[in-house]
Coordinates of C-alpha atoms and ligand atoms in Angstrom, one line a residue:
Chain A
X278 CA 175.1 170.2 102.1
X279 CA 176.2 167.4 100.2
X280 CA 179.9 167.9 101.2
X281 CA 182.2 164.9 101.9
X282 CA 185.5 164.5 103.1
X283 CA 186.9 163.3 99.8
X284 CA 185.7 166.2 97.9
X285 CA 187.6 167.9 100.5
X286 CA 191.0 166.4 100.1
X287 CA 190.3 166.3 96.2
X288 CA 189.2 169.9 95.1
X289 CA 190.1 171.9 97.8
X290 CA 193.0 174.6 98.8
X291 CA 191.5 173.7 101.6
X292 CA 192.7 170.3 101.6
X293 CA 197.0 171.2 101.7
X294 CA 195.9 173.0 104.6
X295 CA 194.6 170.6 106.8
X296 CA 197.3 167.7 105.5
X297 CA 199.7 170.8 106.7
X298 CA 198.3 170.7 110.3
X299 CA 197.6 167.0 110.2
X300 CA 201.6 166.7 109.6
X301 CA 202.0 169.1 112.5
X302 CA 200.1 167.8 114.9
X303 CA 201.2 164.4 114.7
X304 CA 204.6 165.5 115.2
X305 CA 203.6 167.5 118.0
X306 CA 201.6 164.8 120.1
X307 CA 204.3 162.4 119.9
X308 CA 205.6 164.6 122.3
X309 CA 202.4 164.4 124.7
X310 CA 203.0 162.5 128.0
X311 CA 199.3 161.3 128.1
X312 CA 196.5 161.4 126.0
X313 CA 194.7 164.3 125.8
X314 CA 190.7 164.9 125.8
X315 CA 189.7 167.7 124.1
X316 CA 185.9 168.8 124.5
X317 CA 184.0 170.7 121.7
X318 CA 181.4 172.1 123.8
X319 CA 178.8 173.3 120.6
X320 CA 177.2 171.1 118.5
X321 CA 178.3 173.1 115.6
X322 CA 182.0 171.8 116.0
X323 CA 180.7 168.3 116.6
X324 CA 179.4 168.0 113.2
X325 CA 182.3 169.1 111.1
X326 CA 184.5 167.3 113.5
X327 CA 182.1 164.1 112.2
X328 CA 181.4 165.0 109.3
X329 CA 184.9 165.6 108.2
X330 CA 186.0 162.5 110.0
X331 CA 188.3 164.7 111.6
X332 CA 189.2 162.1 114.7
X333 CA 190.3 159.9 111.3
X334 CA 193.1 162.2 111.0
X335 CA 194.7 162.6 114.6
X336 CA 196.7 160.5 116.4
X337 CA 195.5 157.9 119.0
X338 CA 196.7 160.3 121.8
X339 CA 193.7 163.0 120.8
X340 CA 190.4 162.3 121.7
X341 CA 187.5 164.0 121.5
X342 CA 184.4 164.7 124.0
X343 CA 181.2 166.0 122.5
X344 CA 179.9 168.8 124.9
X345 CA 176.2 170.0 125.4
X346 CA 176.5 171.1 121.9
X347 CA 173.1 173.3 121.3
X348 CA 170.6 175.5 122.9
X349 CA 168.0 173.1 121.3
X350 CA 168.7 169.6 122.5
X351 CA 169.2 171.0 126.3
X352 CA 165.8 172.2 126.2
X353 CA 164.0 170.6 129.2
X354 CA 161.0 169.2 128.8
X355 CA 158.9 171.1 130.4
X356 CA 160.2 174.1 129.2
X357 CA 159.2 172.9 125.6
X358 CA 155.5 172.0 127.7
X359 CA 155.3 175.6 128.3
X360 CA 155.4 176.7 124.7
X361 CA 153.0 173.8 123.9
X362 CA 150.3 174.8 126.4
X363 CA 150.9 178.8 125.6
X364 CA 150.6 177.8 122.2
X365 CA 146.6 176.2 122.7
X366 CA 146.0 179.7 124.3
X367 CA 142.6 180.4 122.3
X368 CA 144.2 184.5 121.6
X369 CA 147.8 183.3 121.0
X370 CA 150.3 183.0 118.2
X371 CA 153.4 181.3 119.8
X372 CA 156.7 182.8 117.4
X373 CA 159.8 180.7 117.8
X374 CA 163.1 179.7 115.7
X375 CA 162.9 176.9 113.1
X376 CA 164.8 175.5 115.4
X377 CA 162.6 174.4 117.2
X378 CA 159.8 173.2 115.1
X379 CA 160.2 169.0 116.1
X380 CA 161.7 169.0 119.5
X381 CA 159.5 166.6 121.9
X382 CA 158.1 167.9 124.9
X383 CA 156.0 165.5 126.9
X384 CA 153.0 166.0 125.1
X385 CA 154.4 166.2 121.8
X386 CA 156.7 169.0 119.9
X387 CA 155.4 172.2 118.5
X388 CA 154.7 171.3 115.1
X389 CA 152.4 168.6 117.0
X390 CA 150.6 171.7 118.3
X391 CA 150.0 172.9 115.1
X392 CA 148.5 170.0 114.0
X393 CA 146.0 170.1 116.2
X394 CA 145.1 173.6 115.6
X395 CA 147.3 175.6 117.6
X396 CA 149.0 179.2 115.7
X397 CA 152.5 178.9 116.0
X398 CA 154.8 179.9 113.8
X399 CA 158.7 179.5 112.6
X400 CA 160.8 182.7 111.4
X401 CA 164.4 183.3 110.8
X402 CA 164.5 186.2 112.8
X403 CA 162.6 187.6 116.1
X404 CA 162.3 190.5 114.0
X405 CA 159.3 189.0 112.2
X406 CA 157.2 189.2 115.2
X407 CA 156.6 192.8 114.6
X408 CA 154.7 192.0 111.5
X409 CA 153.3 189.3 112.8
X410 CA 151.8 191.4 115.8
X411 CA 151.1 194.5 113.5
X412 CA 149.0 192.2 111.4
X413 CA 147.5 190.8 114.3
X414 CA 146.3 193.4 116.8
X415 CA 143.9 191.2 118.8
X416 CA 145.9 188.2 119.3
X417 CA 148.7 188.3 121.9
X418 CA 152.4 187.3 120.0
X419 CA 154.6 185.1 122.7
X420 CA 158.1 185.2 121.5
X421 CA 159.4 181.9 122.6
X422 CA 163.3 183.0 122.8
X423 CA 165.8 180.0 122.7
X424 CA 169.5 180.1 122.3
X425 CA 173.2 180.6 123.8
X426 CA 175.0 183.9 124.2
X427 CA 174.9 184.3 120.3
X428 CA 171.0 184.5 119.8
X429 CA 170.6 186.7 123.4
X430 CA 171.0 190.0 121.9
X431 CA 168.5 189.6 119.0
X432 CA 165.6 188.9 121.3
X433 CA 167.0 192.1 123.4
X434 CA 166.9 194.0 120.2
X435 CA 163.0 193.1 119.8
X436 CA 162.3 193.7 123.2
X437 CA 164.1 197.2 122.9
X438 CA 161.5 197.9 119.9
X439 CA 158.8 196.9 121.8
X440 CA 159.2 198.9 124.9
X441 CA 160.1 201.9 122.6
X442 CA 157.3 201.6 120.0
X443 CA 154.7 201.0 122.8
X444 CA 153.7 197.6 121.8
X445 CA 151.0 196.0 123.5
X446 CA 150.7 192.6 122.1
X447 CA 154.4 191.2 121.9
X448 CA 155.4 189.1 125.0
X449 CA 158.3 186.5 126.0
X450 CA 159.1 183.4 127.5
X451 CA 162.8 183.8 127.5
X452 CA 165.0 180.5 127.7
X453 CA 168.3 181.8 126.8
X454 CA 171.3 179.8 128.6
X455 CA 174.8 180.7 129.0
X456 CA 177.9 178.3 127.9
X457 CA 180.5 179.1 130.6
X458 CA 178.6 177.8 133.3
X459 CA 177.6 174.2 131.9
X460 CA 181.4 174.0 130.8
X461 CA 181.7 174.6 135.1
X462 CA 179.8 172.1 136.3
X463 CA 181.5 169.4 133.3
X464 CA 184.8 170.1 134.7
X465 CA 183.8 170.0 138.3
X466 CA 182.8 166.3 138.2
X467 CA 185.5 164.7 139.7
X468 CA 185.1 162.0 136.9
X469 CA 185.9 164.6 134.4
X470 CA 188.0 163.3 131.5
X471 CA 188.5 166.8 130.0
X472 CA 191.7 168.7 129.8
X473 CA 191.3 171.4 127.3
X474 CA 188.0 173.2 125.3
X475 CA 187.2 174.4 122.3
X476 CA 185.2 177.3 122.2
X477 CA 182.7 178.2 120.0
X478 CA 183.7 181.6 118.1
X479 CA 179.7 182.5 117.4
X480 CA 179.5 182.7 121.0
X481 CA 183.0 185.3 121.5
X482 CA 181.5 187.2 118.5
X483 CA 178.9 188.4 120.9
X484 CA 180.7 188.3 124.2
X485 CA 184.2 188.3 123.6
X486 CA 186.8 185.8 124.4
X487 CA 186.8 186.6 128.1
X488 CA 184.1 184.5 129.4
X489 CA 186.4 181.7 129.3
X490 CA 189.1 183.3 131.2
X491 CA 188.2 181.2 134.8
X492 CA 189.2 177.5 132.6
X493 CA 192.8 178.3 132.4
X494 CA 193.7 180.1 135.6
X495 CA 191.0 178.4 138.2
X496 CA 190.7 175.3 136.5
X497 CA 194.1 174.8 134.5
X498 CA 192.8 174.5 131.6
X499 CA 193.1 175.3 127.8
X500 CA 190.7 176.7 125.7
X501 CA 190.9 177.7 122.2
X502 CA 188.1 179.6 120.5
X503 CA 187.5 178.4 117.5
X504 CA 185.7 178.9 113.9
X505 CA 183.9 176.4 112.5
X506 CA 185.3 175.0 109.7
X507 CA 187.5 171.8 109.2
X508 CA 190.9 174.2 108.8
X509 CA 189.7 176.1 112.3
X510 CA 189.1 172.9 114.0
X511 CA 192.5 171.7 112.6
X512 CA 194.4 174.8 113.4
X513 CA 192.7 174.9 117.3
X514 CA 193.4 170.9 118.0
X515 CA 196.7 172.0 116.6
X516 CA 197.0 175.0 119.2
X517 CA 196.0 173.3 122.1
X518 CA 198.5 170.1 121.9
X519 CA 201.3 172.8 121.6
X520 CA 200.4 174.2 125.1
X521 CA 200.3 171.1 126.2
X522 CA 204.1 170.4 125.3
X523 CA 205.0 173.5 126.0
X524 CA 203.6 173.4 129.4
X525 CA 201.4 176.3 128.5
X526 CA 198.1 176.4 129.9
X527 CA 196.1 179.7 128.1
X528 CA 193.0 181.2 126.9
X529 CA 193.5 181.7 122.8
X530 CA 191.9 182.7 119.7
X531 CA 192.6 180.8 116.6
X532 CA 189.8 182.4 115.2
X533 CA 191.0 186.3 115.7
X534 CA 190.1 187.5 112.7
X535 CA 186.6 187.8 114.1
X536 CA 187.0 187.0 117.5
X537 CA 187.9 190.3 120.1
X538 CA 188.4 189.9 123.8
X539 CA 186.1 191.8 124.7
X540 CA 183.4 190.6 121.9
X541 CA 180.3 193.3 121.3
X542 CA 179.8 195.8 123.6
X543 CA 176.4 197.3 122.4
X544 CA 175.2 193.6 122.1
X545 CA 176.1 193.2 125.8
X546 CA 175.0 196.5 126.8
X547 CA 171.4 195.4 125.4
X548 CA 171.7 191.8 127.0
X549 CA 172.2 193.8 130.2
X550 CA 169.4 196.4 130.1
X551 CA 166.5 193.7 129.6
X552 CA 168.1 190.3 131.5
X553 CA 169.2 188.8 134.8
X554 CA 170.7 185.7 135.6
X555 CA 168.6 182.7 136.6
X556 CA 169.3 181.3 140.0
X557 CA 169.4 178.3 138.4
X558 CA 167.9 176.4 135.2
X559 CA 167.7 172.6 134.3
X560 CA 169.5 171.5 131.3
X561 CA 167.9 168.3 129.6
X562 CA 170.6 165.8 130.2
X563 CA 172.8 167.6 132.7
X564 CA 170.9 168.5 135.1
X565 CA 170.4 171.7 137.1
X566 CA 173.1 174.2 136.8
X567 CA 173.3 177.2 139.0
X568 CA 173.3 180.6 137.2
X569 CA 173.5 179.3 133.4
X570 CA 170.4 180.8 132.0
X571 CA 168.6 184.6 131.8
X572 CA 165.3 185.8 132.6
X573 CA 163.6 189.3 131.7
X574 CA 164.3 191.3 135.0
X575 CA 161.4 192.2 136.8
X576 CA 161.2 195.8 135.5
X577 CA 160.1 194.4 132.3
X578 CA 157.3 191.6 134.2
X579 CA 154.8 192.7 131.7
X580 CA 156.4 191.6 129.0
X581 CA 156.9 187.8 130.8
X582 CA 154.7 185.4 129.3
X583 CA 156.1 183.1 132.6
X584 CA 154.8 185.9 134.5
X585 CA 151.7 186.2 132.7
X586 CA 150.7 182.8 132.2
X587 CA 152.2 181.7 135.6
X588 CA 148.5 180.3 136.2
X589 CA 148.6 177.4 133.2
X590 CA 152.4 176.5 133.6
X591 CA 153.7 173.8 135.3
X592 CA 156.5 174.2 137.1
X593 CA 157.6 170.3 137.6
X594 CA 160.1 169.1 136.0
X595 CA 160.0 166.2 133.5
X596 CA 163.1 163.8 133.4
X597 CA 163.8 161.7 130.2
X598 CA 163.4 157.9 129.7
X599 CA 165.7 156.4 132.4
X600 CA 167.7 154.1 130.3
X601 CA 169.2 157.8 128.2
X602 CA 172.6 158.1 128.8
X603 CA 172.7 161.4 127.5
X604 CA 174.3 162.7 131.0
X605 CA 177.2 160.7 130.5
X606 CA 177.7 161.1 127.2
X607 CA 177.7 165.1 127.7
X608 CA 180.1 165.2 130.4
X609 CA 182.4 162.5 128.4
X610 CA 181.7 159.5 130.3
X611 CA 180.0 157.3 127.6
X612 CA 179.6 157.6 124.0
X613 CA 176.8 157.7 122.3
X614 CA 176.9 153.4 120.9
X615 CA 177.1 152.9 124.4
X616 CA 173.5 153.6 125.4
X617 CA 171.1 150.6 125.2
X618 CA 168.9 151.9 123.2
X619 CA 170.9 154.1 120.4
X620 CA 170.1 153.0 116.9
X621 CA 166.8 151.6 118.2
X622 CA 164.2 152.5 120.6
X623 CA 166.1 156.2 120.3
X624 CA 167.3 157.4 116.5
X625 CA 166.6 160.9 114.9
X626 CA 162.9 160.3 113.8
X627 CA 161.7 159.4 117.2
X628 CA 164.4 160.7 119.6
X629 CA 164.8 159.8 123.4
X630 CA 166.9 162.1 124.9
X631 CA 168.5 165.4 124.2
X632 CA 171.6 164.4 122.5
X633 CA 169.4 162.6 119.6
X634 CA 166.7 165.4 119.3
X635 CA 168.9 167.8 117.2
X636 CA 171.0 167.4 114.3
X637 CA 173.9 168.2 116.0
X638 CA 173.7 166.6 119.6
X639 CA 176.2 164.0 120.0
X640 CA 173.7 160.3 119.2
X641 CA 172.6 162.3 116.5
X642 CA 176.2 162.9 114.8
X643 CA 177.4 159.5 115.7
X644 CA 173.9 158.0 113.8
X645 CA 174.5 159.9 110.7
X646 CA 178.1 159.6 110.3
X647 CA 179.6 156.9 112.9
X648 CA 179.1 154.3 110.2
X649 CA 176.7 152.4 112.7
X650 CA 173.2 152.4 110.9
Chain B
X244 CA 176.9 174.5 111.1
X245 CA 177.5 178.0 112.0
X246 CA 179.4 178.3 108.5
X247 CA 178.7 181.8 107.8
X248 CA 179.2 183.6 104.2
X249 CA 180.5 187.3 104.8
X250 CA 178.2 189.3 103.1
X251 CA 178.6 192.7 101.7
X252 CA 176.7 196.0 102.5
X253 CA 174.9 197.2 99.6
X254 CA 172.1 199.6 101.2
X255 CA 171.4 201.8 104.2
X256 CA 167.9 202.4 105.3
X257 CA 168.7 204.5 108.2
X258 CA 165.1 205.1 108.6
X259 CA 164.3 201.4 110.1
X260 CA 168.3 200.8 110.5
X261 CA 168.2 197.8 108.3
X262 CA 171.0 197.1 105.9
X263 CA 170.5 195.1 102.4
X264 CA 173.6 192.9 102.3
X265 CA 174.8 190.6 99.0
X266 CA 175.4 186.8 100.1
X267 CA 177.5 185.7 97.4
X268 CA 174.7 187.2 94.6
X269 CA 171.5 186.3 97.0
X270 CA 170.1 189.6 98.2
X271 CA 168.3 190.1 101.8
X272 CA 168.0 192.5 104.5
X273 CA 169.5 192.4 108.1
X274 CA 169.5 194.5 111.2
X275 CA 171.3 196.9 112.1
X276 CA 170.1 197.2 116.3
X277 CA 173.6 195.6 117.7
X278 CA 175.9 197.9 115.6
X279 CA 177.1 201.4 117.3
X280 CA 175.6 204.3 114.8
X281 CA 177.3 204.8 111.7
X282 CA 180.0 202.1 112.2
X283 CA 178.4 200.0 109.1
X284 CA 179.2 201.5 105.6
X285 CA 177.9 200.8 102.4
X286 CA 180.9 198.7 100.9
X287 CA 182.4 197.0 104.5
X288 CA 181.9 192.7 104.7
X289 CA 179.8 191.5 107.5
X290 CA 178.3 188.8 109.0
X291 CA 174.7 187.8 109.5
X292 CA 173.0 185.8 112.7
X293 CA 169.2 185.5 112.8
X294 CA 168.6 188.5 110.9
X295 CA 171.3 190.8 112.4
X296 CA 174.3 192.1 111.6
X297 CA 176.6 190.7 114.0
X298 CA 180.2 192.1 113.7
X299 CA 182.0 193.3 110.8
X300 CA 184.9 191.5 108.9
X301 CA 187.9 192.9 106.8
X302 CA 188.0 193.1 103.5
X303 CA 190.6 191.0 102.7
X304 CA 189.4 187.9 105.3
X305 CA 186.3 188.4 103.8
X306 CA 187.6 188.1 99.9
X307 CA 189.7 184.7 101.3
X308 CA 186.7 183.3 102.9
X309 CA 184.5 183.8 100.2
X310 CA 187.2 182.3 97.9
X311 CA 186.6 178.8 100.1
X312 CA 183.2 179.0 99.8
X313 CA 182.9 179.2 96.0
X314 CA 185.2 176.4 95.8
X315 CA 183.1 174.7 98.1
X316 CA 179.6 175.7 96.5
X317 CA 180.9 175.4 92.9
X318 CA 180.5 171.5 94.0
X319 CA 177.0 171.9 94.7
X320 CA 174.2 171.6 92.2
X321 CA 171.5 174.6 91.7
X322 CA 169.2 173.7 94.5
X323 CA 172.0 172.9 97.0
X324 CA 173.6 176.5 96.4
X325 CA 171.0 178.6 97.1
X326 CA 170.3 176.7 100.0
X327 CA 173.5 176.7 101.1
X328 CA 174.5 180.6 100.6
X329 CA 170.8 181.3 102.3
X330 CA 171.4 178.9 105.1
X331 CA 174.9 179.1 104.9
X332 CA 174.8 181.6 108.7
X333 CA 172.5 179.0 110.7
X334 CA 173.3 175.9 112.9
X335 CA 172.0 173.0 110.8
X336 CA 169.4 172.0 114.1
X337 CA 167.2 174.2 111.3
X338 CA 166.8 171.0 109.3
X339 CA 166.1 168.7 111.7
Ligands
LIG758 S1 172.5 176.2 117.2 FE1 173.7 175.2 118.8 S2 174.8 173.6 118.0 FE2 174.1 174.8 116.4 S3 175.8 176.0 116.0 FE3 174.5 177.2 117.2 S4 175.1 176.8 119.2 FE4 176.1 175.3 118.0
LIG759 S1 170.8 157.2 122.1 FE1 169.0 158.3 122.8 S2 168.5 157.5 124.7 FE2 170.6 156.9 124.3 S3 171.8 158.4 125.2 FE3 171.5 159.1 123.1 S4 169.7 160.4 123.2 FE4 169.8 159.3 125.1

């Protein structure tokens, strides 16, 4: 969208609000006794926050930390290998989210595989596979399911279809990860500059605002759910400096028009009947994280394309190029300039690490809008 | 960004339990498998996620959010909007 800050401030009801909160908040951190590091821990909120040059409008006292930001750009490579080599499967058609389409694994991304004759294909919703696999009886559709809490349920939905309509030729390589435990391991790292979060409220649609109830009370600190636009990032910044002078430390929801505690329950319930919780997984760029990803439980083993397949997938794991710095930058050690090769060696068209590969990883956001090109 | 338009119920197909929302004039079809039975109605404001309803919205949050948008998409040219209001409930790693 061709949307600019300036529009903003010139055409916008929009814009009184956010000078409102600007005022505020200014006001407010005057009253901070140290600066404060706030981490936005989806991409989603990274890119307003640079798009509407939103650090441009605080004081020097509020910083921000750009989390692990998307499902996309923490997809390990060989994780993205396995969709590549289930993808040259002569009686395969590998279905997977737009999302996904340029993402490199180590032998290339999926549109690579295309182009060398591989079926796979991009839909807006996992829904489309049943077409796809009604239209093609005698190939075998692998669903290859990415995303965070928000995307879960929709690949549990399909899977419920399947299992109920007796499908035979719909199966899934499940890579769903959950937020709460990468934002654990961040705030374990004893250099860890981050004292509060703000929450993505996509997430809390589908599983409520209580998954982030352990930061406040065994961690100390804030998190503030919030929506995605410029005013909800304003309003949240504006909420979390205000427990911090009041010597608050909570869980809250600027975004409650949408957000519940307890988020949806039939979502859940779904999530529930089909998954389990990894023992572990390995995020590209932070590293292995106990517990932070889902897997089809074993009832369900015929539907596991990781079961299936085990046979032709590797289970090594490939590290990125060792002078990425993407580690760093996720857990708020570095920014993005500060990486040898940013703007260079690494840039969107041929990325290096994660935090380049989508639009909305940290690099990424700072090449488009930091100015630095 | 995760900038989603509340859309308005317009059909029911119990049948397949698929709903026809209205994006802002743009027409499509959505899930229903992650809403209880019967708790969408034609008329109530909702919001989309690949394909699925995923909660519903009040009217009046719905009417003010829509409000921003058309201010926002009014400064859009013909191409741009209809992108926009289609893509307007995905993360933009779609156009990378
Ligand atoms: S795809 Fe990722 S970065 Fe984009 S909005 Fe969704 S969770 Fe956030
Ligand atoms: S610029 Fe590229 S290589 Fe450097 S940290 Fe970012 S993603 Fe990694």
């Amino acid at each position: 969208m061709g949307l600019e800050l300036k529009n903003l401030y010139d055409d916008f009801r929009n814009a009184d609000t956010i000078k409102a909160y600007q005022k505020i908040i200014n006001e407010d951190a005057k009253g901070l006794t140290k600066p404060i590091n706030i981490m936005e821990v989806c991409g989603g909120h990274t890119h307003t926050i640079m798009k509407y040059g939103i650090p441009q409008l605080l004081p020097n006292n509020i910083n921000f930390i750009h989390g692990p930001g998307c499902p996309v750009c923490i997809m390990p490579k060989e994780r993205i290998d396995h969709a590549y080599m289930l993808s040259m499967e002569e009686d395969v058609i590998l279905v997977t989210l737009g999302d996904m389409i340029k993402v490199p694994g180590s032998n290339g991304s999926l549109q690579d595989a295309r182009s060398k004759g591989a079926d796979v294909r991009f839909v807006y919703s996992p829904m489309e596979c049943l077409k796809i696999a009604s239209e093609n009886q005698d190939k075998k559709i692998i669903f290859f399911a990415i995303g965070f809490e928000t995307t879960t349920p929709m690949t549990a939905a399909l899977l419920d279809v399947v299992v109920k309509k007796g499908i035979k030729n719909i199966f899934f390589h499940i890579n769903h990860v959950t937020v709460p435990e990468a934002m654990s391991l961040l705030i374990s790292d004893e250099n860890s500059k981050i004292d509060a979060f703000l929450g993505p409220s996509h997430v809390s649609v589908i599983s409520g605002s209580k998954i982030y109830e352990e930061f406040p009370r065994d961690y100390n600190k804030p998190v503030v759910v919030s929506g995605f636009e410029p005013v909800d990032v304003m309003q949240s910044i504006s909420m979390i400096v205000k427990q911090f002078i009041e010597n608050r430390c909570e869980l809250e929801i600027e975004y409650n028009r949408l957000v519940s505690h307890d988020g949806n329950i039939k979502a859940q319930n779904l999530n529930e009947k089909y998954f389990e919780q990894r023992s572990h997984f390995r995020w590209r760029g932070l590293g292995d994280i106990p517990k932070s990803a889902l897997k089809l439980k074993d009832e369900y083993k015929e539907y596991d394309a990781e079961v299936i397949y085990k046979e032709i997938l590797l289970s090594e794991t490939i590290d990125d190029h060792k002078l990425c710095i993407c580690g760093d930058i996720l857990k708020g050690l570095a920014n993005p300039p500060e990486c040898s090769i940013f703007g260079t060696a690494c840039k969107p068209s041929s990325p290096v690490g994660s935090c380049m590969v989508s639009s909305e990883g940290a690099c990424a956001a700072y090449y488009k809008y930091g100015n630095l090109i | 960004m995760c900038l989603s338009i509340p859309s308005k119920v317009v059909e029911i197909d119990k049948e397949q339990n698929v709903a026809t929302v209205d994006t802002m004039g743009i027409k499509r079809d959505a899930s229903l498998d992650l809403m209880e039975d019967g708790d969408v109605k034609i008329g109530d404001y909702v919001l989309l996620h690949i394909g699925f309803i995923m909660n519903k919205i009040d009217e009046e949050d719905a009417l003010a959010s829509i409000d921003t948008y058309k201010e926002i998409i009014s400064l859009m040219d013909e191409e741009e909007k209809q992108k926009a209001i289609l893509e307007a409930d995905e993360c933009e790693n779609r156009t990378l």
